[in-house]
Amino acid sequence: FGCADTYYTLDGSVPNLASPRYTGPLLIDRNTTLNYFSTDVAGHQEGVHTAVYLIQTGQVVTSGGGAVAPPALGLRFPAVATIDKSAGG
């Protein structure tokens, strides 16, 4: 059916339909646990996905959930950031 909306939290809590809805790039500039899920145009919800971002002296290291950055979210990182996929699977 295609993705209609994506909802997220940045504090480690489980998102729901009352959580912020993704509308543009998110700036992650400190250690953050991103939880998110999407709905399709028919209203079906997928399961919650998790990505943990650890900011370490000019680089971003991810762990958990096997995702570096949800492609639908278009995350924007500090200019000097690098992403290490091996840290999270």
Short mmCIF file of N, CA, C and O in Angstrom, two decimals:
data_model
loop_
_atom_site.label_atom_id
_atom_site.label_comp_id
_atom_site.label_asym_id
_atom_site.label_seq_id
_atom_site.Cartn_x
_atom_site.Cartn_y
_atom_site.Cartn_z
N PHE A 1 0.80 -1.20 0.00
CA PHE A 1 0.00 0.00 0.00
C PHE A 1 0.84 1.26 0.00
O PHE A 1 0.34 2.33 -0.25
N GLY A 2 2.08 1.20 0.36
CA GLY A 2 2.94 2.38 0.43
C GLY A 2 2.91 3.02 1.80
O GLY A 2 1.95 2.90 2.54
N CYS A 3 3.98 3.70 2.12
CA CYS A 3 4.12 4.35 3.42
C CYS A 3 3.34 5.66 3.44
O CYS A 3 3.48 6.49 2.55
N ALA A 4 2.51 5.82 4.46
CA ALA A 4 1.73 7.06 4.61
C ALA A 4 2.41 7.99 5.60
O ALA A 4 2.62 9.16 5.31
N ASP A 5 2.75 7.48 6.78
CA ASP A 5 3.35 8.31 7.83
C ASP A 5 4.34 7.48 8.64
O ASP A 5 4.20 6.27 8.75
N THR A 6 5.32 8.18 9.22
CA THR A 6 6.28 7.56 10.13
C THR A 6 6.25 8.35 11.43
O THR A 6 6.29 9.58 11.41
N TYR A 7 6.15 7.64 12.54
CA TYR A 7 6.10 8.24 13.87
C TYR A 7 7.36 7.83 14.62
O TYR A 7 7.85 6.70 14.44
N TYR A 8 7.87 8.70 15.49
CA TYR A 8 9.14 8.40 16.14
C TYR A 8 9.22 9.00 17.54
O TYR A 8 8.44 9.89 17.89
N THR A 9 10.18 8.50 18.31
CA THR A 9 10.58 9.11 19.58
C THR A 9 12.10 9.14 19.59
O THR A 9 12.76 8.32 18.93
N LEU A 10 12.66 10.08 20.31
CA LEU A 10 14.12 10.21 20.43
C LEU A 10 14.62 9.97 21.85
O LEU A 10 15.79 10.15 22.13
N ASP A 11 13.72 9.56 22.74
CA ASP A 11 14.09 9.39 24.14
C ASP A 11 14.07 7.93 24.58
O ASP A 11 14.16 7.63 25.76
N GLY A 12 13.95 7.00 23.63
CA GLY A 12 13.95 5.59 23.97
C GLY A 12 12.56 5.03 24.25
O GLY A 12 12.40 3.82 24.38
N SER A 13 11.55 5.90 24.35
CA SER A 13 10.19 5.41 24.60
C SER A 13 9.59 4.81 23.32
O SER A 13 10.08 5.05 22.21
N VAL A 14 8.55 4.02 23.50
CA VAL A 14 7.90 3.36 22.36
C VAL A 14 6.95 4.36 21.69
O VAL A 14 6.08 4.93 22.35
N PRO A 15 7.12 4.59 20.39
CA PRO A 15 6.25 5.54 19.71
C PRO A 15 4.85 4.97 19.47
O PRO A 15 4.65 3.76 19.43
N ASN A 16 3.89 5.88 19.33
CA ASN A 16 2.52 5.51 18.98
C ASN A 16 1.97 6.59 18.06
O ASN A 16 2.70 7.50 17.66
N LEU A 17 0.71 6.51 17.74
CA LEU A 17 0.12 7.47 16.80
C LEU A 17 0.06 8.90 17.34
O LEU A 17 -0.17 9.84 16.57
N ALA A 18 0.29 9.08 18.63
CA ALA A 18 0.34 10.42 19.22
C ALA A 18 1.77 10.98 19.26
O ALA A 18 1.97 12.14 19.62
N SER A 19 2.76 10.17 18.88
CA SER A 19 4.16 10.60 18.85
C SER A 19 4.38 11.57 17.70
O SER A 19 3.55 11.66 16.79
N PRO A 20 5.52 12.28 17.71
CA PRO A 20 5.81 13.18 16.59
C PRO A 20 5.79 12.40 15.27
O PRO A 20 6.27 11.28 15.20
N ARG A 21 5.24 13.05 14.26
CA ARG A 21 5.22 12.46 12.91
C ARG A 21 6.39 13.03 12.13
O ARG A 21 6.64 14.24 12.17
N TYR A 22 7.11 12.17 11.44
CA TYR A 22 8.25 12.62 10.66
C TYR A 22 7.79 13.54 9.53
O TYR A 22 6.90 13.19 8.76
N THR A 23 8.39 14.73 9.47
CA THR A 23 8.07 15.67 8.40
C THR A 23 9.31 16.23 7.72
O THR A 23 9.19 16.97 6.75
N GLY A 24 10.51 15.89 8.22
CA GLY A 24 11.75 16.38 7.64
C GLY A 24 12.94 15.83 8.40
O GLY A 24 12.77 15.08 9.36
N PRO A 25 14.14 16.19 7.97
CA PRO A 25 15.35 15.65 8.60
C PRO A 25 15.39 15.90 10.10
O PRO A 25 14.92 16.93 10.59
N LEU A 26 15.96 14.93 10.82
CA LEU A 26 16.14 15.03 12.26
C LEU A 26 17.62 15.26 12.54
O LEU A 26 18.46 14.55 11.99
N LEU A 27 17.94 16.20 13.39
CA LEU A 27 19.32 16.42 13.79
C LEU A 27 19.58 15.62 15.05
O LEU A 27 18.90 15.80 16.05
N ILE A 28 20.55 14.71 14.97
CA ILE A 28 20.94 13.93 16.15
C ILE A 28 22.36 14.35 16.49
O ILE A 28 23.30 14.05 15.76
N ASP A 29 22.50 15.08 17.60
CA ASP A 29 23.81 15.61 17.96
C ASP A 29 24.27 15.17 19.34
O ASP A 29 25.22 15.69 19.89
N ARG A 30 23.56 14.19 19.91
CA ARG A 30 23.96 13.62 21.21
C ARG A 30 23.52 12.16 21.21
O ARG A 30 22.77 11.73 20.34
N ASN A 31 23.97 11.40 22.18
CA ASN A 31 23.56 10.00 22.28
C ASN A 31 22.04 9.93 22.27
O ASN A 31 21.38 10.62 23.05
N THR A 32 21.51 9.12 21.38
CA THR A 32 20.06 9.10 21.15
C THR A 32 19.59 7.70 20.82
O THR A 32 20.25 6.98 20.07
N THR A 33 18.45 7.32 21.38
CA THR A 33 17.78 6.09 20.97
C THR A 33 16.56 6.51 20.16
O THR A 33 15.64 7.14 20.67
N LEU A 34 16.59 6.18 18.88
CA LEU A 34 15.50 6.49 17.97
C LEU A 34 14.63 5.26 17.81
O LEU A 34 15.13 4.19 17.46
N ASN A 35 13.37 5.38 18.13
CA ASN A 35 12.39 4.33 17.87
C ASN A 35 11.40 4.88 16.86
O ASN A 35 10.99 6.04 16.95
N TYR A 36 11.00 4.06 15.89
CA TYR A 36 10.09 4.55 14.86
C TYR A 36 9.29 3.41 14.25
O TYR A 36 9.67 2.24 14.33
N PHE A 37 8.15 3.76 13.66
CA PHE A 37 7.35 2.81 12.90
C PHE A 37 6.59 3.61 11.85
O PHE A 37 6.42 4.83 11.97
N SER A 38 6.14 2.92 10.82
CA SER A 38 5.38 3.56 9.76
C SER A 38 4.01 2.93 9.64
O SER A 38 3.79 1.79 10.06
N THR A 39 3.11 3.69 9.04
CA THR A 39 1.78 3.18 8.70
C THR A 39 1.63 3.27 7.19
O THR A 39 2.28 4.10 6.54
N ASP A 40 0.78 2.42 6.64
CA ASP A 40 0.51 2.53 5.20
C ASP A 40 -0.80 3.29 4.99
O ASP A 40 -1.47 3.67 5.96
N VAL A 41 -1.15 3.52 3.75
CA VAL A 41 -2.33 4.31 3.45
C VAL A 41 -3.62 3.65 3.92
O VAL A 41 -4.64 4.32 4.09
N ALA A 42 -3.59 2.34 4.16
CA ALA A 42 -4.76 1.64 4.67
C ALA A 42 -4.82 1.67 6.20
O ALA A 42 -5.76 1.17 6.80
N GLY A 43 -3.79 2.26 6.85
CA GLY A 43 -3.78 2.38 8.30
C GLY A 43 -3.07 1.25 9.02
O GLY A 43 -3.02 1.23 10.25
N HIS A 44 -2.49 0.28 8.29
CA HIS A 44 -1.76 -0.80 8.93
C HIS A 44 -0.46 -0.27 9.52
O HIS A 44 0.21 0.55 8.90
N GLN A 45 -0.10 -0.76 10.71
CA GLN A 45 1.14 -0.34 11.37
C GLN A 45 2.16 -1.47 11.34
O GLN A 45 1.81 -2.62 11.58
N GLU A 46 3.41 -1.11 11.04
CA GLU A 46 4.48 -2.09 11.15
C GLU A 46 4.98 -2.10 12.59
O GLU A 46 4.60 -1.25 13.39
N GLY A 47 5.85 -3.04 12.91
CA GLY A 47 6.46 -3.09 14.23
C GLY A 47 7.43 -1.94 14.43
O GLY A 47 7.88 -1.30 13.48
N VAL A 48 7.78 -1.71 15.69
CA VAL A 48 8.70 -0.62 16.04
C VAL A 48 10.13 -1.04 15.73
O VAL A 48 10.55 -2.15 16.03
N HIS A 49 10.88 -0.14 15.11
CA HIS A 49 12.30 -0.32 14.82
C HIS A 49 13.10 0.57 15.78
O HIS A 49 12.61 1.63 16.18
N THR A 50 14.31 0.14 16.11
CA THR A 50 15.16 0.90 17.03
C THR A 50 16.54 1.09 16.42
O THR A 50 17.10 0.17 15.83
N ALA A 51 17.07 2.29 16.59
CA ALA A 51 18.46 2.57 16.22
C ALA A 51 19.05 3.41 17.35
O ALA A 51 18.43 4.36 17.81
N VAL A 52 20.23 3.02 17.83
CA VAL A 52 20.91 3.74 18.90
C VAL A 52 22.09 4.48 18.28
O VAL A 52 22.90 3.87 17.58
N TYR A 53 22.18 5.78 18.52
CA TYR A 53 23.26 6.60 17.99
C TYR A 53 24.12 7.09 19.14
O TYR A 53 23.62 7.75 20.06
N LEU A 54 25.40 6.74 19.11
CA LEU A 54 26.36 7.17 20.14
C LEU A 54 27.32 8.14 19.48
O LEU A 54 28.03 7.79 18.54
N ILE A 55 27.34 9.36 19.95
CA ILE A 55 28.19 10.39 19.38
C ILE A 55 29.53 10.37 20.12
O ILE A 55 29.57 10.50 21.34
N GLN A 56 30.61 10.17 19.37
CA GLN A 56 31.94 10.07 19.97
C GLN A 56 32.91 10.94 19.20
O GLN A 56 33.26 10.61 18.06
N THR A 57 33.36 12.02 19.75
CA THR A 57 34.37 12.91 19.19
C THR A 57 34.36 12.96 17.67
O THR A 57 35.23 12.42 17.01
N GLY A 58 33.35 13.57 17.12
CA GLY A 58 33.31 13.79 15.69
C GLY A 58 32.84 12.62 14.85
O GLY A 58 32.96 12.65 13.64
N GLN A 59 32.30 11.57 15.45
CA GLN A 59 31.78 10.49 14.64
C GLN A 59 30.54 9.90 15.28
O GLN A 59 30.30 10.06 16.46
N VAL A 60 29.74 9.28 14.46
CA VAL A 60 28.52 8.64 14.95
C VAL A 60 28.72 7.14 14.85
O VAL A 60 29.08 6.62 13.80
N VAL A 61 28.54 6.44 15.96
CA VAL A 61 28.64 4.99 16.00
C VAL A 61 27.26 4.47 16.37
O VAL A 61 26.67 4.95 17.34
N THR A 62 26.73 3.53 15.61
CA THR A 62 25.39 3.05 15.89
C THR A 62 25.43 1.65 16.45
O THR A 62 26.35 0.89 16.21
N SER A 63 24.40 1.31 17.21
CA SER A 63 24.26 -0.05 17.70
C SER A 63 22.80 -0.33 17.93
O SER A 63 22.00 0.57 18.10
N GLY A 64 22.43 -1.60 17.90
CA GLY A 64 21.06 -2.00 18.16
C GLY A 64 20.19 -1.96 16.92
O GLY A 64 20.32 -1.10 16.08
N GLY A 65 19.31 -2.91 16.80
CA GLY A 65 18.31 -2.91 15.75
C GLY A 65 18.81 -3.16 14.36
O GLY A 65 18.02 -3.29 13.44
N GLY A 66 20.10 -3.20 14.16
CA GLY A 66 20.67 -3.48 12.85
C GLY A 66 20.48 -2.38 11.82
O GLY A 66 20.80 -2.54 10.67
N ALA A 67 19.98 -1.22 12.22
CA ALA A 67 19.76 -0.14 11.26
C ALA A 67 20.69 1.02 11.57
O ALA A 67 20.86 1.38 12.72
N VAL A 68 21.30 1.56 10.53
CA VAL A 68 22.17 2.73 10.73
C VAL A 68 21.32 3.99 10.70
O VAL A 68 21.38 4.80 11.57
N ALA A 69 20.52 4.15 9.69
CA ALA A 69 19.60 5.29 9.60
C ALA A 69 18.40 4.85 8.78
O ALA A 69 18.58 4.36 7.68
N PRO A 70 17.23 4.98 9.32
CA PRO A 70 16.06 4.60 8.54
C PRO A 70 16.01 5.42 7.27
O PRO A 70 15.99 6.64 7.32
N PRO A 71 16.01 4.79 6.11
CA PRO A 71 16.07 5.54 4.86
C PRO A 71 14.95 6.56 4.73
O PRO A 71 15.14 7.64 4.22
N ALA A 72 13.78 6.25 5.26
CA ALA A 72 12.65 7.17 5.13
C ALA A 72 12.83 8.43 5.96
O ALA A 72 12.20 9.43 5.71
N LEU A 73 13.70 8.39 6.97
CA LEU A 73 13.82 9.53 7.86
C LEU A 73 14.82 10.57 7.40
O LEU A 73 14.77 11.69 7.81
N GLY A 74 15.76 10.22 6.56
CA GLY A 74 16.73 11.17 6.06
C GLY A 74 17.46 11.91 7.17
O GLY A 74 17.50 13.13 7.18
N LEU A 75 18.02 11.20 8.09
CA LEU A 75 18.68 11.82 9.24
C LEU A 75 19.86 12.68 8.80
O LEU A 75 20.61 12.32 7.91
N ARG A 76 20.02 13.81 9.47
CA ARG A 76 21.14 14.69 9.19
C ARG A 76 22.05 14.68 10.40
O ARG A 76 21.60 14.85 11.53
N PHE A 77 23.34 14.49 10.19
CA PHE A 77 24.30 14.40 11.28
C PHE A 77 25.25 15.58 11.24
O PHE A 77 25.36 16.26 10.23
N PRO A 78 25.99 15.82 12.34
CA PRO A 78 27.00 16.88 12.30
C PRO A 78 27.96 16.66 11.13
O PRO A 78 28.21 15.54 10.71
N ALA A 79 28.49 17.74 10.60
CA ALA A 79 29.30 17.70 9.38
C ALA A 79 30.46 16.71 9.44
O ALA A 79 30.83 16.14 8.44
N VAL A 80 31.06 16.51 10.61
CA VAL A 80 32.22 15.65 10.71
C VAL A 80 31.87 14.21 11.01
O VAL A 80 32.75 13.40 11.19
N ALA A 81 30.60 13.90 11.08
CA ALA A 81 30.17 12.56 11.50
C ALA A 81 30.49 11.50 10.46
O ALA A 81 30.47 11.74 9.27
N THR A 82 30.83 10.31 10.96
CA THR A 82 30.93 9.13 10.12
C THR A 82 30.01 8.09 10.72
O THR A 82 29.73 8.12 11.91
N ILE A 83 29.54 7.18 9.91
CA ILE A 83 28.64 6.14 10.40
C ILE A 83 29.34 4.80 10.27
O ILE A 83 29.83 4.44 9.21
N ASP A 84 29.39 4.07 11.38
CA ASP A 84 30.05 2.77 11.42
C ASP A 84 28.99 1.70 11.48
O ASP A 84 28.45 1.41 12.54
N LYS A 85 28.65 1.08 10.33
CA LYS A 85 27.62 0.05 10.28
C LYS A 85 28.00 -1.17 11.08
O LYS A 85 27.15 -1.88 11.58
N SER A 86 29.28 -1.46 11.20
CA SER A 86 29.70 -2.68 11.88
C SER A 86 29.36 -2.65 13.37
O SER A 86 29.26 -3.71 14.00
N ALA A 87 29.13 -1.51 13.94
CA ALA A 87 28.84 -1.43 15.37
C ALA A 87 27.44 -1.93 15.70
O ALA A 87 27.16 -2.31 16.80
N GLY A 88 26.54 -1.92 14.70
CA GLY A 88 25.16 -2.27 15.00
C GLY A 88 24.61 -3.43 14.20
O GLY A 88 23.47 -3.80 14.34
N GLY A 89 25.37 -4.02 13.35
CA GLY A 89 24.88 -5.18 12.64
C GLY A 89 24.46 -4.95 11.26
O GLY A 89 24.12 -4.13 10.60
#
